Amino acid sequence: MAWNFAAGPARLPDAVLARAADELFMRGADGACASERPFTGDAFRAVLDRARSRLAQLLDLPANYRILFLAGGAMQQFSLVPMNLLGPVQRAAYADSGYWSRRAMAEAEKLAEVAVVARYPGEQPLAAPPTGRWTLPADCAYCHITPNETVDGIAYPDLPDTGAVPLVADATSSLLMAPLDVAKFGLLYASAQKNIGPAGLTVVIVREDLLERSPADLPAPFSYRRQADEGSCVNTPPMLAIHIAGLVFDWLAEQGGLAAMAAASRRKAESVYGAIDASAGFYRAPVLPGHRSPVNVCFHLAEPALTEVFIGEAEAAGLHHLRGHRQRGGLRASLYNAMPEEGAAALAGFMADFARR
Ligand code: PMP
């Protein structure tokens, strides 16, 4: 058995791959397969509506939120969020929790005055910024956080209180891994290639009143308001990715929804962190317990020269894509929803055996 621990694009559920092969690549009576039909036609509209309503069900979405299926990745949202949400204010608050929040901040700085409202310590043990009530500058359009830092393996244990300022979250590596109180957010976004489907699609969930902020002169495909008004079909949406996302949403519901995903995620994380913590310092996790990402498990070998040996032997044992992010080195095992518990157990078993040898 071969297991893919990539941080994303990540594994899709086997059942989804099988259904996608049946549903997407067979021509129907009209001579077209799913990606060849008009995006304005009934067939694709049904796919889009079903994906939207399934996602709303999974998230128990309050009625005053809208789901957008947009082309591109989360990095586009680093710019589209300020372009749509700043309004006349031109100031936004950002929390620095590591690699991806800094990249979001760097893009926002091109468009807005950015106030850094919380920082992570940056030295080990790594941790998310302290939460509680954050003091935000006056006239702040929104406050941006990255609840799970994919590169650093840091997760916020709880959410900050930003008062009346809408909380915006880059939920790329956390959405759909656990139940979420959407009402605590003004806007959430996540690119698809971790837990939703193939790359090329980003899901944006936005509170309806914030749509009024999109300036009238924004390019139409970039305008949350226009995309909401036109059902994510201002222009041709990423049809295949949306279709597969719909199959993933069906699969999640069949597995018992997000509560079941959270329980499985806890067990997978416990198994891999357990192997680290039981190794008497052979493996080291740089993140403080309690702030450790349940999904991106980052660790090092106390003897760094063994890292390449570990990677080589792990691959020979069917455990792939364990190399840490190029900026951070070390090792990283990503345990998204489609990673079965058997895969996490196989990794934990290999780690214990490697350490013993
Ligand atoms: N934010 C986070 C938290 C991520 O993990 C990633 C991708 N690894 C991105 C943003 C960038 O996503 P994309 O490549 O889809 O633009």
Coordinates of C-alpha atoms and ligand atoms in Angstrom, one line a residue:
M1 CA 0.0 0.0 0.0
A2 CA 1.3 3.5 -0.9
W3 CA 0.3 6.5 1.3
N4 CA 0.6 10.1 0.2
F5 CA 1.3 12.5 3.0
A6 CA 1.6 15.6 0.8
A7 CA 0.6 19.0 2.2
G8 CA -1.5 19.6 -0.9
P9 CA -2.4 19.0 -3.5
A10 CA -3.4 16.1 -1.3
R11 CA -5.1 12.7 -1.6
L12 CA -8.7 12.5 -2.7
P13 CA -10.9 9.8 -1.1
D14 CA -10.7 6.5 -3.2
A15 CA -14.5 6.4 -3.5
V16 CA -14.5 9.9 -5.0
L17 CA -11.9 9.0 -7.5
A18 CA -13.9 6.0 -8.6
R19 CA -17.2 8.0 -8.9
A20 CA -15.4 10.8 -10.7
A21 CA -14.1 8.3 -13.3
D22 CA -17.7 7.2 -13.9
E23 CA -19.5 10.6 -13.8
L24 CA -17.0 12.9 -15.3
F25 CA -15.3 11.3 -18.2
M26 CA -18.2 9.4 -19.9
R27 CA -20.0 11.1 -22.8
G28 CA -23.8 11.3 -22.4
A29 CA -26.6 11.2 -25.0
D30 CA -25.8 14.8 -25.9
G31 CA -22.2 13.8 -26.9
A32 CA -20.7 15.7 -24.0
C33 CA -19.0 14.8 -20.8
A34 CA -19.3 16.9 -17.6
S35 CA -16.6 19.4 -18.5
E36 CA -17.9 19.9 -22.0
R37 CA -21.4 21.2 -21.3
P38 CA -22.3 24.8 -21.1
F39 CA -21.7 26.3 -17.7
T40 CA -25.0 28.1 -18.0
G41 CA -27.0 24.9 -18.8
D42 CA -29.2 22.9 -16.5
A43 CA -26.8 20.0 -16.1
F44 CA -24.0 22.1 -14.6
R45 CA -26.4 24.3 -12.7
A46 CA -27.7 21.1 -10.9
V47 CA -24.1 20.1 -10.1
L48 CA -23.4 23.6 -8.7
D49 CA -26.6 23.8 -6.7
R50 CA -26.1 20.4 -5.2
A51 CA -22.4 21.1 -4.2
R52 CA -23.5 24.4 -2.6
S53 CA -26.4 22.9 -0.6
R54 CA -24.3 19.9 0.5
L55 CA -21.5 22.2 1.7
A56 CA -24.1 24.4 3.5
Q57 CA -25.5 21.2 5.2
L58 CA -22.0 20.0 6.3
L59 CA -21.2 23.4 7.8
D60 CA -24.7 24.0 9.2
L61 CA -24.4 27.3 7.5
P62 CA -26.5 30.2 8.9
A63 CA -29.0 31.6 6.3
N64 CA -27.2 34.9 6.1
Y65 CA -24.0 33.4 4.5
R66 CA -23.3 32.8 0.8
I67 CA -21.0 30.2 -0.7
L68 CA -18.9 31.2 -3.7
F69 CA -17.0 28.8 -5.9
L70 CA -14.2 30.8 -7.5
A71 CA -11.4 30.0 -9.9
G72 CA -7.8 30.2 -8.6
G73 CA -6.2 29.5 -5.3
A74 CA -6.1 31.0 -1.8
M75 CA -3.3 33.3 -2.8
Q76 CA -5.7 35.1 -5.1
Q77 CA -7.9 35.7 -2.0
F78 CA -4.9 37.3 -0.3
S79 CA -5.7 40.2 -2.7
L80 CA -9.4 39.7 -3.3
V81 CA -10.2 40.0 0.4
P82 CA -8.8 43.6 0.7
M83 CA -10.1 44.5 -2.7
N84 CA -13.6 43.6 -1.7
L85 CA -13.8 44.2 2.0
L86 CA -11.8 47.4 2.7
G87 CA -14.5 49.8 1.6
P88 CA -13.5 53.4 2.3
V89 CA -11.5 52.4 5.4
Q90 CA -8.2 51.3 3.8
R91 CA -7.0 49.7 7.0
A92 CA -7.0 46.0 8.1
A93 CA -5.7 44.0 11.0
Y94 CA -3.6 40.9 10.4
A95 CA -2.3 38.3 12.9
D96 CA 1.1 36.8 12.2
S97 CA 1.0 33.1 13.0
G98 CA 3.7 32.0 10.5
Y99 CA 4.4 31.4 6.8
W100 CA 1.0 31.7 5.2
S101 CA -0.3 34.6 7.3
R102 CA 2.8 36.6 6.4
R103 CA 2.2 35.9 2.7
A104 CA -1.4 37.1 3.1
M105 CA -0.2 40.2 4.9
A106 CA 2.4 40.9 2.2
E107 CA -0.3 41.0 -0.5
A108 CA -2.6 43.1 1.6
E109 CA 0.1 45.6 2.2
K110 CA 0.0 46.4 -1.5
L111 CA -3.6 47.6 -1.1
A112 CA -4.1 48.7 2.5
E113 CA -2.6 49.9 5.7
V114 CA -1.9 46.7 7.6
A115 CA -1.8 46.7 11.4
V116 CA -0.2 43.6 12.9
V117 CA -2.3 42.8 15.9
A118 CA -0.8 39.6 17.2
R119 CA 2.4 37.7 16.6
Y120 CA 3.6 34.2 17.1
P121 CA 6.8 33.8 19.1
G122 CA 9.0 32.6 16.1
E123 CA 11.3 30.6 18.4
Q124 CA 10.7 27.1 19.7
P125 CA 8.4 26.0 21.0
L126 CA 6.3 27.5 18.3
A127 CA 2.8 28.6 19.2
A128 CA -0.1 30.5 17.7
P129 CA -0.5 34.1 18.8
P130 CA -2.2 34.5 22.2
T131 CA -6.0 34.9 21.7
G132 CA -8.5 36.5 24.0
R133 CA -9.7 40.0 23.3
W134 CA -7.5 41.6 20.6
T135 CA -7.0 45.4 20.6
L136 CA -7.7 46.5 17.1
P137 CA -7.0 49.9 15.6
A138 CA -9.9 52.2 15.1
D139 CA -11.5 52.0 11.6
C140 CA -10.4 48.5 10.8
A141 CA -12.2 46.9 7.9
Y142 CA -11.6 43.3 9.1
C143 CA -9.1 41.1 11.0
H144 CA -7.4 38.3 9.2
I145 CA -6.1 35.0 10.7
T146 CA -4.8 31.7 9.4
P147 CA -6.3 29.2 11.8
N148 CA -4.0 26.4 10.6
E149 CA -0.5 27.2 9.4
T150 CA 0.2 24.5 6.8
V151 CA 4.0 25.1 6.6
D152 CA 4.7 25.5 10.3
G153 CA 2.2 23.0 11.7
I154 CA 0.7 25.5 14.1
A155 CA -3.0 25.6 14.9
Y156 CA -4.9 28.2 17.0
P157 CA -6.4 26.4 20.0
D158 CA -9.3 28.9 20.0
L159 CA -10.5 32.0 18.2
P160 CA -9.6 35.6 19.1
D161 CA -12.4 38.0 20.0
T162 CA -12.4 40.8 17.5
G163 CA -15.6 42.4 18.7
A164 CA -17.6 44.0 15.9
V165 CA -14.7 43.8 13.4
P166 CA -15.4 40.9 11.0
L167 CA -13.0 38.0 11.4
V168 CA -11.6 36.7 8.1
A169 CA -9.9 33.4 8.0
D170 CA -7.7 31.6 5.5
A171 CA -9.1 28.1 6.2
T172 CA -7.3 26.4 3.4
S173 CA -5.8 23.6 5.5
S174 CA -8.5 23.4 8.2
L175 CA -12.0 23.8 6.5
L176 CA -14.1 20.6 6.7
M177 CA -11.8 18.9 9.2
A178 CA -14.0 19.7 12.2
P179 CA -17.4 21.4 12.9
L180 CA -17.1 25.1 12.7
D181 CA -19.2 27.9 14.1
V182 CA -19.4 29.9 10.9
A183 CA -21.3 32.7 12.6
K184 CA -18.0 33.7 14.3
F185 CA -16.6 34.7 10.9
G186 CA -17.3 37.5 8.4
L187 CA -15.6 35.5 5.7
L188 CA -13.7 32.2 5.3
Y189 CA -11.8 31.0 2.2
A190 CA -10.0 27.8 1.3
S191 CA -8.4 26.6 -1.8
A192 CA -9.6 23.2 -2.7
Q193 CA -6.6 21.0 -3.0
K194 CA -6.4 19.9 0.7
N195 CA -9.8 18.8 1.8
I196 CA -12.2 19.8 -1.0
G197 CA -11.1 18.6 -4.4
P198 CA -8.5 19.3 -7.1
A199 CA -6.6 22.6 -7.4
G200 CA -8.1 25.4 -9.4
L201 CA -11.1 26.1 -7.1
T202 CA -11.4 28.2 -4.0
V203 CA -14.4 28.2 -1.8
V204 CA -15.3 31.6 -0.2
I205 CA -18.0 31.7 2.5
V206 CA -19.1 35.3 3.2
R207 CA -21.6 37.0 5.4
E208 CA -24.2 38.6 3.2
D209 CA -23.9 42.1 4.6
L210 CA -20.2 42.2 3.7
L211 CA -21.1 41.8 0.0
E212 CA -22.2 45.4 -0.1
R213 CA -18.6 46.5 0.4
S214 CA -17.4 45.2 -3.0
P215 CA -16.7 48.4 -5.0
A216 CA -18.7 48.8 -8.2
D217 CA -15.5 49.3 -10.3
L218 CA -13.9 46.0 -9.3
P219 CA -13.3 43.6 -12.3
A220 CA -16.5 41.5 -12.4
P221 CA -14.9 38.1 -11.8
F222 CA -13.1 39.5 -8.7
S223 CA -16.2 41.0 -7.2
Y224 CA -17.7 38.9 -4.4
R225 CA -20.9 40.8 -4.8
R226 CA -21.2 40.1 -8.5
Q227 CA -20.2 36.4 -8.0
A228 CA -22.8 36.0 -5.3
D229 CA -25.5 37.7 -7.5
E230 CA -24.6 35.5 -10.4
G231 CA -24.2 32.1 -8.5
S232 CA -20.4 32.0 -9.0
C233 CA -21.0 32.1 -12.8
V234 CA -19.9 35.6 -13.8
N235 CA -17.5 33.7 -16.1
T236 CA -16.8 30.1 -16.7
P237 CA -16.2 28.5 -13.3
P238 CA -13.7 25.6 -12.7
M239 CA -16.4 23.0 -13.6
L240 CA -14.5 19.8 -13.1
A241 CA -13.1 20.9 -9.7
I242 CA -16.6 21.9 -8.6
H243 CA -18.1 18.6 -9.7
I244 CA -15.4 16.7 -7.8
A245 CA -15.9 18.9 -4.8
G246 CA -19.5 18.0 -4.8
L247 CA -18.5 14.3 -4.7
V248 CA -16.2 15.0 -1.8
F249 CA -19.1 16.7 0.1
D250 CA -21.3 13.7 -0.6
W251 CA -18.5 11.4 0.7
L252 CA -18.1 13.5 3.9
A253 CA -21.8 13.3 4.6
E254 CA -21.7 9.5 4.1
Q255 CA -18.8 9.3 6.6
G256 CA -20.9 11.0 9.3
G257 CA -20.1 14.6 8.5
L258 CA -17.6 16.9 10.2
A259 CA -18.0 15.6 13.7
A260 CA -16.9 12.1 12.4
M261 CA -14.0 13.8 10.5
A262 CA -12.9 15.6 13.7
A263 CA -12.8 12.4 15.7
A264 CA -10.8 10.6 13.0
S265 CA -8.5 13.5 12.7
R266 CA -7.8 13.4 16.4
R267 CA -7.0 9.7 16.3
K268 CA -4.7 10.2 13.3
A269 CA -2.8 13.1 14.9
E270 CA -2.5 11.3 18.2
S271 CA -1.0 8.3 16.5
V272 CA 1.8 10.4 14.7
Y273 CA 2.5 12.8 17.6
G274 CA 2.4 9.8 19.9
A275 CA 5.3 8.3 17.8
I276 CA 7.2 11.6 18.2
D277 CA 6.6 11.9 21.9
A278 CA 7.4 8.2 22.6
S279 CA 10.8 8.4 20.9
A280 CA 12.7 9.9 23.8
G281 CA 13.9 12.8 21.7
F282 CA 14.8 10.9 18.6
Y283 CA 12.1 12.9 16.8
R284 CA 11.3 16.5 17.9
A285 CA 8.1 18.4 17.3
P286 CA 8.9 22.2 17.2
V287 CA 5.3 23.2 18.2
L288 CA 3.9 23.5 21.7
P289 CA 1.4 20.8 22.6
G290 CA -2.0 22.4 22.5
H291 CA -1.0 24.4 19.4
R292 CA 0.1 21.5 17.3
S293 CA -1.8 21.2 14.0
P294 CA -3.9 18.1 13.9
V295 CA -3.4 18.0 10.1
N296 CA 0.2 19.1 9.3
V297 CA 2.4 17.3 11.7
C298 CA 5.9 18.9 11.5
F299 CA 8.9 17.2 13.1
H300 CA 12.7 16.9 12.9
L301 CA 15.2 14.2 13.6
A302 CA 17.5 15.1 16.5
E303 CA 20.2 13.9 14.2
P304 CA 19.5 15.9 11.0
A305 CA 21.9 13.8 8.9
L306 CA 19.4 10.9 9.2
T307 CA 16.6 12.9 7.6
E308 CA 17.5 11.7 4.1
V309 CA 17.9 8.1 5.3
F310 CA 14.4 8.4 6.9
I311 CA 12.9 9.8 3.7
G312 CA 14.5 7.1 1.6
E313 CA 13.4 4.2 3.8
A314 CA 9.9 5.7 4.3
E315 CA 9.4 5.8 0.5
A316 CA 10.6 2.2 0.2
A317 CA 7.9 1.4 2.8
G318 CA 5.2 3.1 0.8
L319 CA 5.2 6.4 2.9
H320 CA 5.5 9.3 0.4
H321 CA 5.9 13.1 0.3
L322 CA 7.1 13.5 3.9
R323 CA 9.7 16.1 3.2
G324 CA 9.1 19.4 5.1
H325 CA 8.4 22.7 3.3
R326 CA 11.5 23.9 1.5
Q327 CA 11.8 27.0 3.8
R328 CA 11.6 24.9 7.0
G329 CA 13.3 21.6 6.2
G330 CA 12.7 18.6 8.4
L331 CA 9.7 16.4 7.9
R332 CA 5.9 17.0 7.6
A333 CA 3.1 14.5 7.5
S334 CA -0.2 15.9 6.3
L335 CA -3.3 14.0 7.5
Y336 CA -6.2 15.5 5.6
N337 CA -9.7 13.9 5.7
A338 CA -8.9 11.5 2.8
M339 CA -6.0 9.9 4.7
P340 CA -7.4 6.8 6.3
E341 CA -6.4 6.0 9.9
E342 CA -4.6 3.0 8.5
G343 CA -2.2 5.4 6.7
A344 CA -1.4 7.4 9.9
A345 CA -0.9 4.1 11.8
A346 CA 1.5 2.8 9.1
L347 CA 3.6 6.0 9.5
A348 CA 3.6 5.8 13.3
G349 CA 4.6 2.2 13.1
F350 CA 7.4 3.0 10.6
M351 CA 8.6 5.9 12.8
A352 CA 8.8 3.7 15.9
D353 CA 10.7 1.0 14.0
F354 CA 13.1 3.5 12.4
A355 CA 13.9 5.0 15.8
R356 CA 14.5 1.6 17.4
R357 CA 16.8 0.6 14.6
Ligands
PMP1 N1 -2.9 29.5 2.6 C1 -2.7 28.3 3.2 C2 -3.0 28.1 4.6 C3 -2.1 27.3 2.4 O1 -1.8 26.1 3.0 C4 -1.9 27.5 1.0 C5 -1.3 26.4 0.1 N2 -0.5 25.5 0.7 C6 -2.2 28.7 0.5 C7 -2.7 29.7 1.3 C8 -1.9 29.0 -1.0 O2 -2.9 28.3 -1.7 P1 -2.9 28.3 -3.3 O3 -1.6 27.7 -3.8 O4 -4.1 27.5 -3.7 O5 -2.9 29.8 -3.8

